[in-house]
PDB file of C-alpha atoms in Angstrom:
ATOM      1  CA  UNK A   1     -99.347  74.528  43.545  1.00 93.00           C
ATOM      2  CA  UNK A   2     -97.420  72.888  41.288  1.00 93.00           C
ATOM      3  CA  UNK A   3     -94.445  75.031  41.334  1.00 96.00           C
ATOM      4  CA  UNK A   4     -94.131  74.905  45.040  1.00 98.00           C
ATOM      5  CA  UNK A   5     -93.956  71.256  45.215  1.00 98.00           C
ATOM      6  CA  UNK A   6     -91.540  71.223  42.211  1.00 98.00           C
ATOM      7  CA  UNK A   7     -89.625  74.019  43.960  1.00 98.00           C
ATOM      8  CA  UNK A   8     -89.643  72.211  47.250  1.00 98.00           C
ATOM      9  CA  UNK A   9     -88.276  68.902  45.649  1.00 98.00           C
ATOM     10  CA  UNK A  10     -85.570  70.682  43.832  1.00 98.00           C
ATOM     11  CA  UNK A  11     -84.690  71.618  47.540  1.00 98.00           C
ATOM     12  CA  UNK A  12     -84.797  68.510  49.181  1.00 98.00           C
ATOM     13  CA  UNK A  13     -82.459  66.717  45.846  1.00 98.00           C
ATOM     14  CA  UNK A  14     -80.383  69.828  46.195  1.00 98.00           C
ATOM     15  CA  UNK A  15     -80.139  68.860  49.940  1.00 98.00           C
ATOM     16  CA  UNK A  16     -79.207  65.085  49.612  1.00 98.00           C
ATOM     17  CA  UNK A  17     -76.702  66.458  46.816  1.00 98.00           C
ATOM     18  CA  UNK A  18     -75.290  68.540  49.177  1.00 98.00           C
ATOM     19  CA  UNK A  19     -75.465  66.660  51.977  1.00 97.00           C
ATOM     20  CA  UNK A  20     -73.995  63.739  50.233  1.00 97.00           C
ATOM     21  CA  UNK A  21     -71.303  65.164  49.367  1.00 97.00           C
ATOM     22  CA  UNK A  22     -72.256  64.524  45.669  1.00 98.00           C
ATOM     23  CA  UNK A  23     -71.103  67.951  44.813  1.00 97.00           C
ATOM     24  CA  UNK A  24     -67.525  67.858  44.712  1.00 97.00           C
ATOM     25  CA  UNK A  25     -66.485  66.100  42.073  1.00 97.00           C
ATOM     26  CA  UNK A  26     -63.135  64.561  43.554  1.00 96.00           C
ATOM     27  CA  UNK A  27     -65.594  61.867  45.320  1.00 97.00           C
ATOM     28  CA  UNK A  28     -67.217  60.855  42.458  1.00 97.00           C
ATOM     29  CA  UNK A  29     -64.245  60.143  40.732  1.00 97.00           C
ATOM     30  CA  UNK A  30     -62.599  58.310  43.714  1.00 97.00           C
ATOM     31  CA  UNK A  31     -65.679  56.408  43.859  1.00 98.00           C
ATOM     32  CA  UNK A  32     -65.376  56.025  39.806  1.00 98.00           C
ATOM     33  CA  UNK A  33     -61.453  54.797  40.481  1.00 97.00           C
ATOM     34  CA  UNK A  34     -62.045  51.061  40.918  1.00 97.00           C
ATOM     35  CA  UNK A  35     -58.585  50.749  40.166  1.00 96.00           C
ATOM     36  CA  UNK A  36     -57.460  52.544  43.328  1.00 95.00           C
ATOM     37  CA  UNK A  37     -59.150  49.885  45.752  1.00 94.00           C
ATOM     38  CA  UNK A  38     -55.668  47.901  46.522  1.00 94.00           C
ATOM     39  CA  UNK A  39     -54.070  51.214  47.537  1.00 92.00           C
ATOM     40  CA  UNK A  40     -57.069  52.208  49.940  1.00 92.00           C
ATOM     41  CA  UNK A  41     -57.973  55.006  47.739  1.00 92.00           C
ATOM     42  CA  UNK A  42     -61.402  54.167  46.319  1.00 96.00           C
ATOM     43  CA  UNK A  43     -64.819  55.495  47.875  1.00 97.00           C
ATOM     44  CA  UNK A  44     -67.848  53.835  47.773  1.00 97.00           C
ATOM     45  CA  UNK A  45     -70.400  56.609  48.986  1.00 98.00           C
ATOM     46  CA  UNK A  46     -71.804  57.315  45.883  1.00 98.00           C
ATOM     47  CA  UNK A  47     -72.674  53.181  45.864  1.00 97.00           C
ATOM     48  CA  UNK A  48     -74.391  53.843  49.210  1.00 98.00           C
ATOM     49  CA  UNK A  49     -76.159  57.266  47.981  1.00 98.00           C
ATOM     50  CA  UNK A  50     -77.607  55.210  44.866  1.00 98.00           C
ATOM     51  CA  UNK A  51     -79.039  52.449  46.771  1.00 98.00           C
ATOM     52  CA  UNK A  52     -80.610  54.656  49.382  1.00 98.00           C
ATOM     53  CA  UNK A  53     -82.274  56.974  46.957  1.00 98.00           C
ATOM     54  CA  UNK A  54     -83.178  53.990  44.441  1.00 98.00           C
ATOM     55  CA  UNK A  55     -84.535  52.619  47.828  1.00 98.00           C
ATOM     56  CA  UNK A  56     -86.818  55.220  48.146  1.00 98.00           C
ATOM     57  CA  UNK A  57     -87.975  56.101  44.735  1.00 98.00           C
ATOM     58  CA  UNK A  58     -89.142  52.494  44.304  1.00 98.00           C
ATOM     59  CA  UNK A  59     -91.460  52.744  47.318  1.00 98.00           C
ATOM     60  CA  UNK A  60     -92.555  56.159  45.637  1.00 98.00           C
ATOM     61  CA  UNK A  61     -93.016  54.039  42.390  1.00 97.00           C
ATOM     62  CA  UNK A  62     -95.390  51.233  44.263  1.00 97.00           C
ATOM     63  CA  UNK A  63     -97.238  54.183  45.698  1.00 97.00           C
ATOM     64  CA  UNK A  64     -97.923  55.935  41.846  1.00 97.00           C
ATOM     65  CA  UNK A  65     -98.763  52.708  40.313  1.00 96.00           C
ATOM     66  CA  UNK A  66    -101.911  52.795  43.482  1.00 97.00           C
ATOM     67  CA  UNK A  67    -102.800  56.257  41.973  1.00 96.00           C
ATOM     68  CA  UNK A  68    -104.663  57.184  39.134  1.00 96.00           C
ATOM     69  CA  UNK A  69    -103.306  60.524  38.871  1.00 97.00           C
ATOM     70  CA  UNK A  70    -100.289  62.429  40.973  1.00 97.00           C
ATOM     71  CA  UNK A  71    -101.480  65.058  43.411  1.00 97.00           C
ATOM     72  CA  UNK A  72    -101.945  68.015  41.126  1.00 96.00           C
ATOM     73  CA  UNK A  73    -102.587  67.301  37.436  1.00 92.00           C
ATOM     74  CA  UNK A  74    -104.026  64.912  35.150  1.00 94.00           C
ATOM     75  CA  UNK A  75    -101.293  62.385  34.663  1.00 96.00           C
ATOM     76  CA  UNK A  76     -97.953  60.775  35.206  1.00 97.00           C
ATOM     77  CA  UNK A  77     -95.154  62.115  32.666  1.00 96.00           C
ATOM     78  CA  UNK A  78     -93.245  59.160  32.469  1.00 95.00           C
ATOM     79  CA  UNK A  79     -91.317  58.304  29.524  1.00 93.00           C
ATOM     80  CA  UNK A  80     -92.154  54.624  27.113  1.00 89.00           C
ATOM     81  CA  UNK A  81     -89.935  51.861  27.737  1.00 87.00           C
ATOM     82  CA  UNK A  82     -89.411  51.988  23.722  1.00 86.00           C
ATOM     83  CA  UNK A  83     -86.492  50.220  23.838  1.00 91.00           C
ATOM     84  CA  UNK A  84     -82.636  49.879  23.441  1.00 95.00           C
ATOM     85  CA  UNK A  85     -81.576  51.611  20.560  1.00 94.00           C
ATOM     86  CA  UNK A  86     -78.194  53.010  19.180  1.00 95.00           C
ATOM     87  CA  UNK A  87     -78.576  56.523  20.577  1.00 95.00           C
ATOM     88  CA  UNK A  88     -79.147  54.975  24.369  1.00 97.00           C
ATOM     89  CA  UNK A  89     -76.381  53.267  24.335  1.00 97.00           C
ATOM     90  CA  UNK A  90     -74.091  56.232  22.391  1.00 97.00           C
ATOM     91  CA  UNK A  91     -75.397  58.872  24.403  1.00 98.00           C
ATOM     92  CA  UNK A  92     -74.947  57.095  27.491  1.00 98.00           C
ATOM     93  CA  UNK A  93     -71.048  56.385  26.598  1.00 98.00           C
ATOM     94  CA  UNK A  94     -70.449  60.228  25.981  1.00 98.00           C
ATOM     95  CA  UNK A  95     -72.072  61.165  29.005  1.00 98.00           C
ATOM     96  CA  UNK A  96     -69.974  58.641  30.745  1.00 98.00           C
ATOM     97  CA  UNK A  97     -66.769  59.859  29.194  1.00 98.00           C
ATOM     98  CA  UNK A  98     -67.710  63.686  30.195  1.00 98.00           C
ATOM     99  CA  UNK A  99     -68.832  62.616  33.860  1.00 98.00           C
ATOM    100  CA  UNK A 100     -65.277  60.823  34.122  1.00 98.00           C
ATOM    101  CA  UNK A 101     -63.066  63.915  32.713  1.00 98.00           C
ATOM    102  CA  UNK A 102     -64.429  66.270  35.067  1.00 97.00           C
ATOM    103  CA  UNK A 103     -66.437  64.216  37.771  1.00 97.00           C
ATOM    104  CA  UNK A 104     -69.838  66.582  37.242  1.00 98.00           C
ATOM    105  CA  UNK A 105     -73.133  65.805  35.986  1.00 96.00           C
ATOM    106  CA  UNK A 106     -75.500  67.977  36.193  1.00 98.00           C
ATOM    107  CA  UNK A 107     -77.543  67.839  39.271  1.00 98.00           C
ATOM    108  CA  UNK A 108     -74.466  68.818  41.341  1.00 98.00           C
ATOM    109  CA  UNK A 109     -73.354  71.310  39.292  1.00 98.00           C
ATOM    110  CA  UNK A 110     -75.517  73.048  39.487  1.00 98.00           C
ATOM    111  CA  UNK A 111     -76.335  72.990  43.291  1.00 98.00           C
ATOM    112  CA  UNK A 112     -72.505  73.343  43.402  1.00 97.00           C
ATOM    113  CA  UNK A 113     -73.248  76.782  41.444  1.00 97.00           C
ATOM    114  CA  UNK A 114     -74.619  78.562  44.776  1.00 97.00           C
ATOM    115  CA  UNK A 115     -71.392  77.241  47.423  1.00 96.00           C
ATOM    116  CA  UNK A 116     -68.508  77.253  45.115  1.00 93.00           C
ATOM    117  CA  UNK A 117     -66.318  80.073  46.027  1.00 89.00           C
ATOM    118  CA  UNK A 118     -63.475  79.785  44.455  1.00 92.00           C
ATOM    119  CA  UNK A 119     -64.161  77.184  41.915  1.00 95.00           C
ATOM    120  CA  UNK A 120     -67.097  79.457  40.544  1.00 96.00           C
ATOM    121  CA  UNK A 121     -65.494  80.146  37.058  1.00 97.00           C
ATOM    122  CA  UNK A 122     -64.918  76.684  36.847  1.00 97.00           C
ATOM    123  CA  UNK A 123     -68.325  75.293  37.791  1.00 98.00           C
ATOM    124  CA  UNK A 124     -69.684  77.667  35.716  1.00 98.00           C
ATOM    125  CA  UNK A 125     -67.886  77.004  32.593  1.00 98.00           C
ATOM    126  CA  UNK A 126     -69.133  73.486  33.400  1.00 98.00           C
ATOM    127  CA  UNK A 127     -72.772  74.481  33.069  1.00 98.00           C
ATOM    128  CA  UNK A 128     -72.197  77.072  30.434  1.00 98.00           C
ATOM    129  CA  UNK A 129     -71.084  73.875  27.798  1.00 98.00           C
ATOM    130  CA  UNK A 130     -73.548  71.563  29.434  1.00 98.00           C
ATOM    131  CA  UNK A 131     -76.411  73.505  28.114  1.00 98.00           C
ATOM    132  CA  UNK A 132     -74.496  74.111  24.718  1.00 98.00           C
ATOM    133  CA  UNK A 133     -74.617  70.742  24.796  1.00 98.00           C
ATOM    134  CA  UNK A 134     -77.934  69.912  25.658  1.00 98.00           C
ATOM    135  CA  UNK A 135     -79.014  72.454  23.043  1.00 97.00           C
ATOM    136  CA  UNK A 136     -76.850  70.853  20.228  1.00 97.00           C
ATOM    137  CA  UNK A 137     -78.562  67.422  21.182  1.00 97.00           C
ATOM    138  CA  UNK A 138     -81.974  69.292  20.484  1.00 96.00           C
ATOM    139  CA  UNK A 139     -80.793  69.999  17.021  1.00 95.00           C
ATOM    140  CA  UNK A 140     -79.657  66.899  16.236  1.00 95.00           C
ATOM    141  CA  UNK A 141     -83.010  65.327  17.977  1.00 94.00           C
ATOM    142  CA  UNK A 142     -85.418  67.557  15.865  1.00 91.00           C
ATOM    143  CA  UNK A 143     -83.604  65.841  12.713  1.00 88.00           C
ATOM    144  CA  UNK A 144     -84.786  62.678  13.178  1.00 83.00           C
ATOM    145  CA  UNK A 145     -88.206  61.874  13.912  1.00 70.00           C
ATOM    146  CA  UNK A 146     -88.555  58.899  17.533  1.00 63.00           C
ATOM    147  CA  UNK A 147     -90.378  56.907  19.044  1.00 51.00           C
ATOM    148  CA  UNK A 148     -93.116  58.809  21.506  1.00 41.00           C
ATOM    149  CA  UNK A 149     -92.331  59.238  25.491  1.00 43.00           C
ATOM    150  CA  UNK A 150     -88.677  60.227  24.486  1.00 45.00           C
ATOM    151  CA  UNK A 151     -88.251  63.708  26.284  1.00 43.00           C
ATOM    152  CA  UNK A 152     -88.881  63.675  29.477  1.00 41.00           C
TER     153      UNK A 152
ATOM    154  CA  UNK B   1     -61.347  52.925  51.782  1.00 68.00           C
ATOM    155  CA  UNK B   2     -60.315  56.964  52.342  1.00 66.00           C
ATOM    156  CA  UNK B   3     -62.760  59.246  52.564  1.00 89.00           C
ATOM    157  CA  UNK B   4     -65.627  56.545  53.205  1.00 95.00           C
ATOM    158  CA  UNK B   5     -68.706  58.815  54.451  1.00 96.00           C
ATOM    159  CA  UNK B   6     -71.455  56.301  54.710  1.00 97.00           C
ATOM    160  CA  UNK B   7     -73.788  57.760  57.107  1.00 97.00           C
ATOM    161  CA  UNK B   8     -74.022  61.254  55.369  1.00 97.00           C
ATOM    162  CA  UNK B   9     -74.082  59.502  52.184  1.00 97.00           C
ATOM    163  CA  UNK B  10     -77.069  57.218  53.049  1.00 98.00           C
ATOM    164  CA  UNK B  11     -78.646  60.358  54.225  1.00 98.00           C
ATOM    165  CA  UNK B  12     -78.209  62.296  51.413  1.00 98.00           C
ATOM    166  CA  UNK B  13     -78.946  59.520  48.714  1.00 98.00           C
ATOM    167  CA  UNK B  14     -82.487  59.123  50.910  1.00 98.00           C
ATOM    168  CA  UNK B  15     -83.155  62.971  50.857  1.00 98.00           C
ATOM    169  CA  UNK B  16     -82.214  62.551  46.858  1.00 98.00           C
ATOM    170  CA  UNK B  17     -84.832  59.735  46.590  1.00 98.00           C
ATOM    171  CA  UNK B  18     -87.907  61.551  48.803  1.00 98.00           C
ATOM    172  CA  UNK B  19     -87.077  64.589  46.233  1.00 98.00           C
ATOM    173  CA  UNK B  20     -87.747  62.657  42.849  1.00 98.00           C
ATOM    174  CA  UNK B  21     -90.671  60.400  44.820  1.00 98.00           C
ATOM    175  CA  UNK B  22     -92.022  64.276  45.613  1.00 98.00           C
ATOM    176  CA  UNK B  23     -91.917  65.779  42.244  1.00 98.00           C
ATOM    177  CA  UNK B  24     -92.935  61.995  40.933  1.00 98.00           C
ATOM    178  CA  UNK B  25     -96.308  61.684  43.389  1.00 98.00           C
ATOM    179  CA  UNK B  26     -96.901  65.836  43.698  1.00 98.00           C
ATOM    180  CA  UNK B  27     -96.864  66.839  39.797  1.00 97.00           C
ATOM    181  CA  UNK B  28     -96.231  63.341  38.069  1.00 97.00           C
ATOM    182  CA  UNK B  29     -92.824  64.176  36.747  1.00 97.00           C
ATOM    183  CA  UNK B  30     -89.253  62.550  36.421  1.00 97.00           C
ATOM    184  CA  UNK B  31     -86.585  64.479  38.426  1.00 98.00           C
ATOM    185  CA  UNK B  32     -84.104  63.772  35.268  1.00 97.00           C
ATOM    186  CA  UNK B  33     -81.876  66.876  35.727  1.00 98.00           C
ATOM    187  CA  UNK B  34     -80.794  67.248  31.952  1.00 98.00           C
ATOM    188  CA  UNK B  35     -84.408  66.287  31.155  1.00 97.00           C
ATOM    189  CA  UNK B  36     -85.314  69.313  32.773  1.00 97.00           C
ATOM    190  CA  UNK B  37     -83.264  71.478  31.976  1.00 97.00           C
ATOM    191  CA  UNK B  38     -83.832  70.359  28.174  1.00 97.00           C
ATOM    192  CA  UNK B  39     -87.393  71.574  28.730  1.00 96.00           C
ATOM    193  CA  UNK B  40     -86.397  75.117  29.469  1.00 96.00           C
ATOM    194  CA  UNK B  41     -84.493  76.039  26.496  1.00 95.00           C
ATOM    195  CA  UNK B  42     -85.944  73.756  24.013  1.00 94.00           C
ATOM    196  CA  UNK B  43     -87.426  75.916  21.818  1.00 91.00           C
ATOM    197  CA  UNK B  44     -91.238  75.716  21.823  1.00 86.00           C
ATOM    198  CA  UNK B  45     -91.309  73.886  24.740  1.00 81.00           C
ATOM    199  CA  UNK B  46     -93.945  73.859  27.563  1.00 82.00           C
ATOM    200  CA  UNK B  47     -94.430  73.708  30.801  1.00 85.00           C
ATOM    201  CA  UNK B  48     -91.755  75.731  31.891  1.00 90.00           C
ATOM    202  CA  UNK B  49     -92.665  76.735  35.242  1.00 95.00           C
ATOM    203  CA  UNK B  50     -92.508  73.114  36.932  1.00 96.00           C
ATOM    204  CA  UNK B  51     -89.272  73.144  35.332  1.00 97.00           C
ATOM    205  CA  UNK B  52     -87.956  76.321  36.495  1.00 97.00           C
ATOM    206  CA  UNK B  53     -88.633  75.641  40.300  1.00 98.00           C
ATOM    207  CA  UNK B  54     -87.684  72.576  40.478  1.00 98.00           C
ATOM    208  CA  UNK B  55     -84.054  73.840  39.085  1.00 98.00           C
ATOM    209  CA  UNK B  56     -84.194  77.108  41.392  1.00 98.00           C
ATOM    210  CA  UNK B  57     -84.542  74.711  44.025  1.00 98.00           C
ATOM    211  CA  UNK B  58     -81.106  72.729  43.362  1.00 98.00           C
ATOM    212  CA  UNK B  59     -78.501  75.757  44.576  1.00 98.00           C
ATOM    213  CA  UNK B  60     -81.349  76.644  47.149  1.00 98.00           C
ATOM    214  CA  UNK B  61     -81.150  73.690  48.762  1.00 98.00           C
ATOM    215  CA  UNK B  62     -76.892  73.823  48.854  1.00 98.00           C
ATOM    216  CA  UNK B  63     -77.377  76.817  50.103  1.00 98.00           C
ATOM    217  CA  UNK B  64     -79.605  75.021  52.704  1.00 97.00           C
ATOM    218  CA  UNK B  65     -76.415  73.628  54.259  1.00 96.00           C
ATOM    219  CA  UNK B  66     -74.423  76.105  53.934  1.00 96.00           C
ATOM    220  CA  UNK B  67     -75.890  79.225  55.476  1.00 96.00           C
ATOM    221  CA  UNK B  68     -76.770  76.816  59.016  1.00 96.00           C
ATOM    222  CA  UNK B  69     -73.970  74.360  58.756  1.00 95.00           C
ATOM    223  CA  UNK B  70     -71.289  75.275  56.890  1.00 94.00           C
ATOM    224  CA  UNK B  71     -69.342  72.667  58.373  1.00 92.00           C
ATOM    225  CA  UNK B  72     -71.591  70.125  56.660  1.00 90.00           C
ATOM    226  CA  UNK B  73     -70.442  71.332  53.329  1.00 93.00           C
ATOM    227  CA  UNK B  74     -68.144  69.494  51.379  1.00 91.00           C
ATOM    228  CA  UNK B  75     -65.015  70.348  50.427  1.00 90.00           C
ATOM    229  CA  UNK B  76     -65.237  71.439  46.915  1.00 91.00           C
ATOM    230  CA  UNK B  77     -61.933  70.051  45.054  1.00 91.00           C
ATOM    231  CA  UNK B  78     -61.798  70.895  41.115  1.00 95.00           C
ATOM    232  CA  UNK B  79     -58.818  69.862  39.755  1.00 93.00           C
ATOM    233  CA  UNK B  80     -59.497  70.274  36.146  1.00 95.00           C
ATOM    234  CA  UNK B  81     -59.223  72.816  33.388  1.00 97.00           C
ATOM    235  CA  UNK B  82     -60.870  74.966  31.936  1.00 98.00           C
ATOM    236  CA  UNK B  83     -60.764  73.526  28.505  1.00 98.00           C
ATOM    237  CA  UNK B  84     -61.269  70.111  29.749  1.00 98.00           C
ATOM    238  CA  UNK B  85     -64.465  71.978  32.149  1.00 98.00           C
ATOM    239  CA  UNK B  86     -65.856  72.954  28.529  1.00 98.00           C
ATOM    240  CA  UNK B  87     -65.572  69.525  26.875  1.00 98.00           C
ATOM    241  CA  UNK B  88     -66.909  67.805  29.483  1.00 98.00           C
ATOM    242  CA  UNK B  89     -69.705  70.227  29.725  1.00 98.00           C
ATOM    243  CA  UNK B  90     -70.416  69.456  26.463  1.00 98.00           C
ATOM    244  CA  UNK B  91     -70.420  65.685  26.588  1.00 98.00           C
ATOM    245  CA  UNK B  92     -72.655  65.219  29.640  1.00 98.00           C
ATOM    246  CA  UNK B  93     -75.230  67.438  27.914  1.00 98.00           C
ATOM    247  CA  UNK B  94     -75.043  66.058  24.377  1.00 98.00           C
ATOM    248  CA  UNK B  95     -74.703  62.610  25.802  1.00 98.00           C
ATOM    249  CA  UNK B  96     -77.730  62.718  28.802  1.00 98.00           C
ATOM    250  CA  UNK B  97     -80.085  64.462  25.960  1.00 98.00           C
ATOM    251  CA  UNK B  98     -79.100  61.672  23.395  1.00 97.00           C
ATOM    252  CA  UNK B  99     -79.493  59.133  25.723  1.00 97.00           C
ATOM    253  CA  UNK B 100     -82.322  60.810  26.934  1.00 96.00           C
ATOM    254  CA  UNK B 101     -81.303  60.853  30.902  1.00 97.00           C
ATOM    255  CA  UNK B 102     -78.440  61.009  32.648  1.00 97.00           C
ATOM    256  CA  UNK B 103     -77.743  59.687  36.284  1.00 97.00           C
ATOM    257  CA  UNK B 104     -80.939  61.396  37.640  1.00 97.00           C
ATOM    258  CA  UNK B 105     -83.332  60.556  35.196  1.00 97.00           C
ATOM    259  CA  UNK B 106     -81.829  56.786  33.872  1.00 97.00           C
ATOM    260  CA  UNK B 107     -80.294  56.214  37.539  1.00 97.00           C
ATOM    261  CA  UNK B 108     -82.935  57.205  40.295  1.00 97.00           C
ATOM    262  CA  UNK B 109     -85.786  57.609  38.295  1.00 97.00           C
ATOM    263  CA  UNK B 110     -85.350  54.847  35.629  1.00 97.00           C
ATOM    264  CA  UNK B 111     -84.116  51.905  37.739  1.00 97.00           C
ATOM    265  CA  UNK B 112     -87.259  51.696  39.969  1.00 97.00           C
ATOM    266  CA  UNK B 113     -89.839  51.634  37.483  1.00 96.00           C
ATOM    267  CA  UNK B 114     -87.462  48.516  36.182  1.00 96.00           C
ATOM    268  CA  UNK B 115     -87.105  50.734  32.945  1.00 96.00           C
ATOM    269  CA  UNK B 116     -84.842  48.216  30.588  1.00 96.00           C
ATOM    270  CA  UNK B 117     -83.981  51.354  28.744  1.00 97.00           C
ATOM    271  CA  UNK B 118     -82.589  53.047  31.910  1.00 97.00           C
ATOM    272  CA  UNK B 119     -80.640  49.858  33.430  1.00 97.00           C
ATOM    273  CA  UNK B 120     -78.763  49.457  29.866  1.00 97.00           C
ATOM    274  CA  UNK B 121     -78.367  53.484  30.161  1.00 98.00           C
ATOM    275  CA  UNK B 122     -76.476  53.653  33.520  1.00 98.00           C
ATOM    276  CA  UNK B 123     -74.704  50.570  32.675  1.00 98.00           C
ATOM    277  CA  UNK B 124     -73.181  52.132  29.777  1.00 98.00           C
ATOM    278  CA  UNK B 125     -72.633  55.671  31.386  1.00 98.00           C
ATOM    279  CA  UNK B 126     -71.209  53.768  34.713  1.00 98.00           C
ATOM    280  CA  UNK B 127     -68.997  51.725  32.628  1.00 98.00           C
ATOM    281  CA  UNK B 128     -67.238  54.944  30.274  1.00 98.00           C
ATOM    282  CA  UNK B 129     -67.129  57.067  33.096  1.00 98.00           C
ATOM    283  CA  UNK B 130     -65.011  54.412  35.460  1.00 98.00           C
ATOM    284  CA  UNK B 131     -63.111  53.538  32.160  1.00 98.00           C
ATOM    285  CA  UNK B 132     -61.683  57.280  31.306  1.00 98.00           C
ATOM    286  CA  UNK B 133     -61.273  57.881  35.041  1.00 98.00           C
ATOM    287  CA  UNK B 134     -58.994  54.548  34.469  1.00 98.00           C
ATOM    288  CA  UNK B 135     -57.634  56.083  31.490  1.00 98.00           C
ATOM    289  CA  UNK B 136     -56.620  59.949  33.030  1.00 97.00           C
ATOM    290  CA  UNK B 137     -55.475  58.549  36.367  1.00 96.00           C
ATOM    291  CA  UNK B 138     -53.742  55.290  35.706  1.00 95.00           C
ATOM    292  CA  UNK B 139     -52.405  55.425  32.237  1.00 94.00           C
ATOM    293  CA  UNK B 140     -52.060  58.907  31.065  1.00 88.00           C
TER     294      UNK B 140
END
């Protein structure tokens, strides 16, 4: 069961992705362009797509904090509120700076994987050094013991 | 405002929401993409099967659109190379697993639980992403 329900919600965000228009990078970074708002230039969908799935998810979170446990298993995974540290705010900033270079992060990307047709090499060298990434990050992680809750 | 596309926007970014509230409510987990995706190749990690559908699902549900309605698809537009492609690879998946979350998991998930760790998270990734866009379109 709990495959199918994890399967059919990486559908439905693959979906809104899609649907969005959250894929293609060039309107997250016209929406990321504040500067280009004299000249006309600037989109504010991705604005609009936050609100309206923040909008949602906090109903979802009202409804979890009525629930003992979620439909199938024993507990909520959700990660401690241990507080700001160094590697938050660090992390954050890098991930910033690589979302702004390339306008991907990496829900899209990889939805974008399966309707890219000619920017397949590209999107794929995207994901290719994302999880080089994400693997160097478990290196450095396992080095240095945290607080519980971090990985989610 | 070019390229303004509220109404499919709104849609989407609901769709987006119902997704994480699903895999929040149905199995009790975060839909934090680079979370997930940590989980699968971390090595001794667990509970890989949640993990793997819920990623299978992603590119499913593109395809979703574009085998019915093609003309819903966006128009894909990558404009940069590959050697930038491969650093910026690298930094959104060193910097989301650092920062443990990235727009998904600090952004939709974080937010509405009022998570002080996620609002200081998407401030800080909102505010270096707009300020190298700044950077590579207005003063490079």
């Amino acid at each position: 069961m709990k495959p199918l329900i994890s399967l059919l919600a990486g559908i439905l965000f693959g979906l809104g992705l899609t649907i969005s228009g959250m894929i293609n990078p060039q309107k997250i970074l016209n929406f990321l362009d504040f500067a280009a708002i004299p000249s006309g230039g600037w989109d504010p969908t991705l604005a609009l797509v936050f609100v309206a799935a923040l909008g949602v998810k906090f109903v979802a979170v009202r409804v979890m904090k009525q629930r003992e446990t979620p439909l199938v298993g024993p507990k909520y995974h959700v990660p401690d509120n241990y507080g700001i540290d160094a590697e938050l705010l660090l992390g954050s900033t890098l991930f910033g700076l690589g979302w702004g270079l390339a306008g991907f992060c990496p829900g899209p990307a990889i939805s974008a994987l399966a309707v890219a047709t000619t920017q397949l090499a590209d999107i794929a060298i995207f994901v290719g050094s994302m999880f080089a990434g994400i693997l160097l990050a478990i290196f450095y992680k396992s080095s240095r013991p945290r607080g519980s809750g971090a990985t989610i | 405002m070019d390229n303004f596309t509220p109404l499919s926007g709104f849609a989407g970014g609901a769709l987006i929401g119902l997704a994480a509230s699903l895999l929040l409510l149905g199995v009790g987990r975060i839909a934090g993409i680079s979370g997930v995706m940590e989980g699968i190749i971390k090595p001794g990690g667990e509970r890989r099967d949640w993990r793997l559908a819920f990623l299978i699902g992603l590119p499913l549900g593109a395809i979703l659109v574009a085998v019915p309605a093609p003309e819903l698809l966006p128009h894909m537009e990558v404009n940069a190379s590959w050697p930038l492609l491969a650093v910026s690879g690298l930094l959104v998946g060193f910097g989301a697993r650092i920062a443990n979350g990235c727009t998904s998991g600090h952004g939709v998930c974080g937010i509405p639980r009022m998570a002080t760790r996620s609002i200081a998270a998407t401030i800080f990734y909102f505010g270096s992403a707009a300020a190298t866009v700044y950077v590579i379109r207005h003063l490079l």
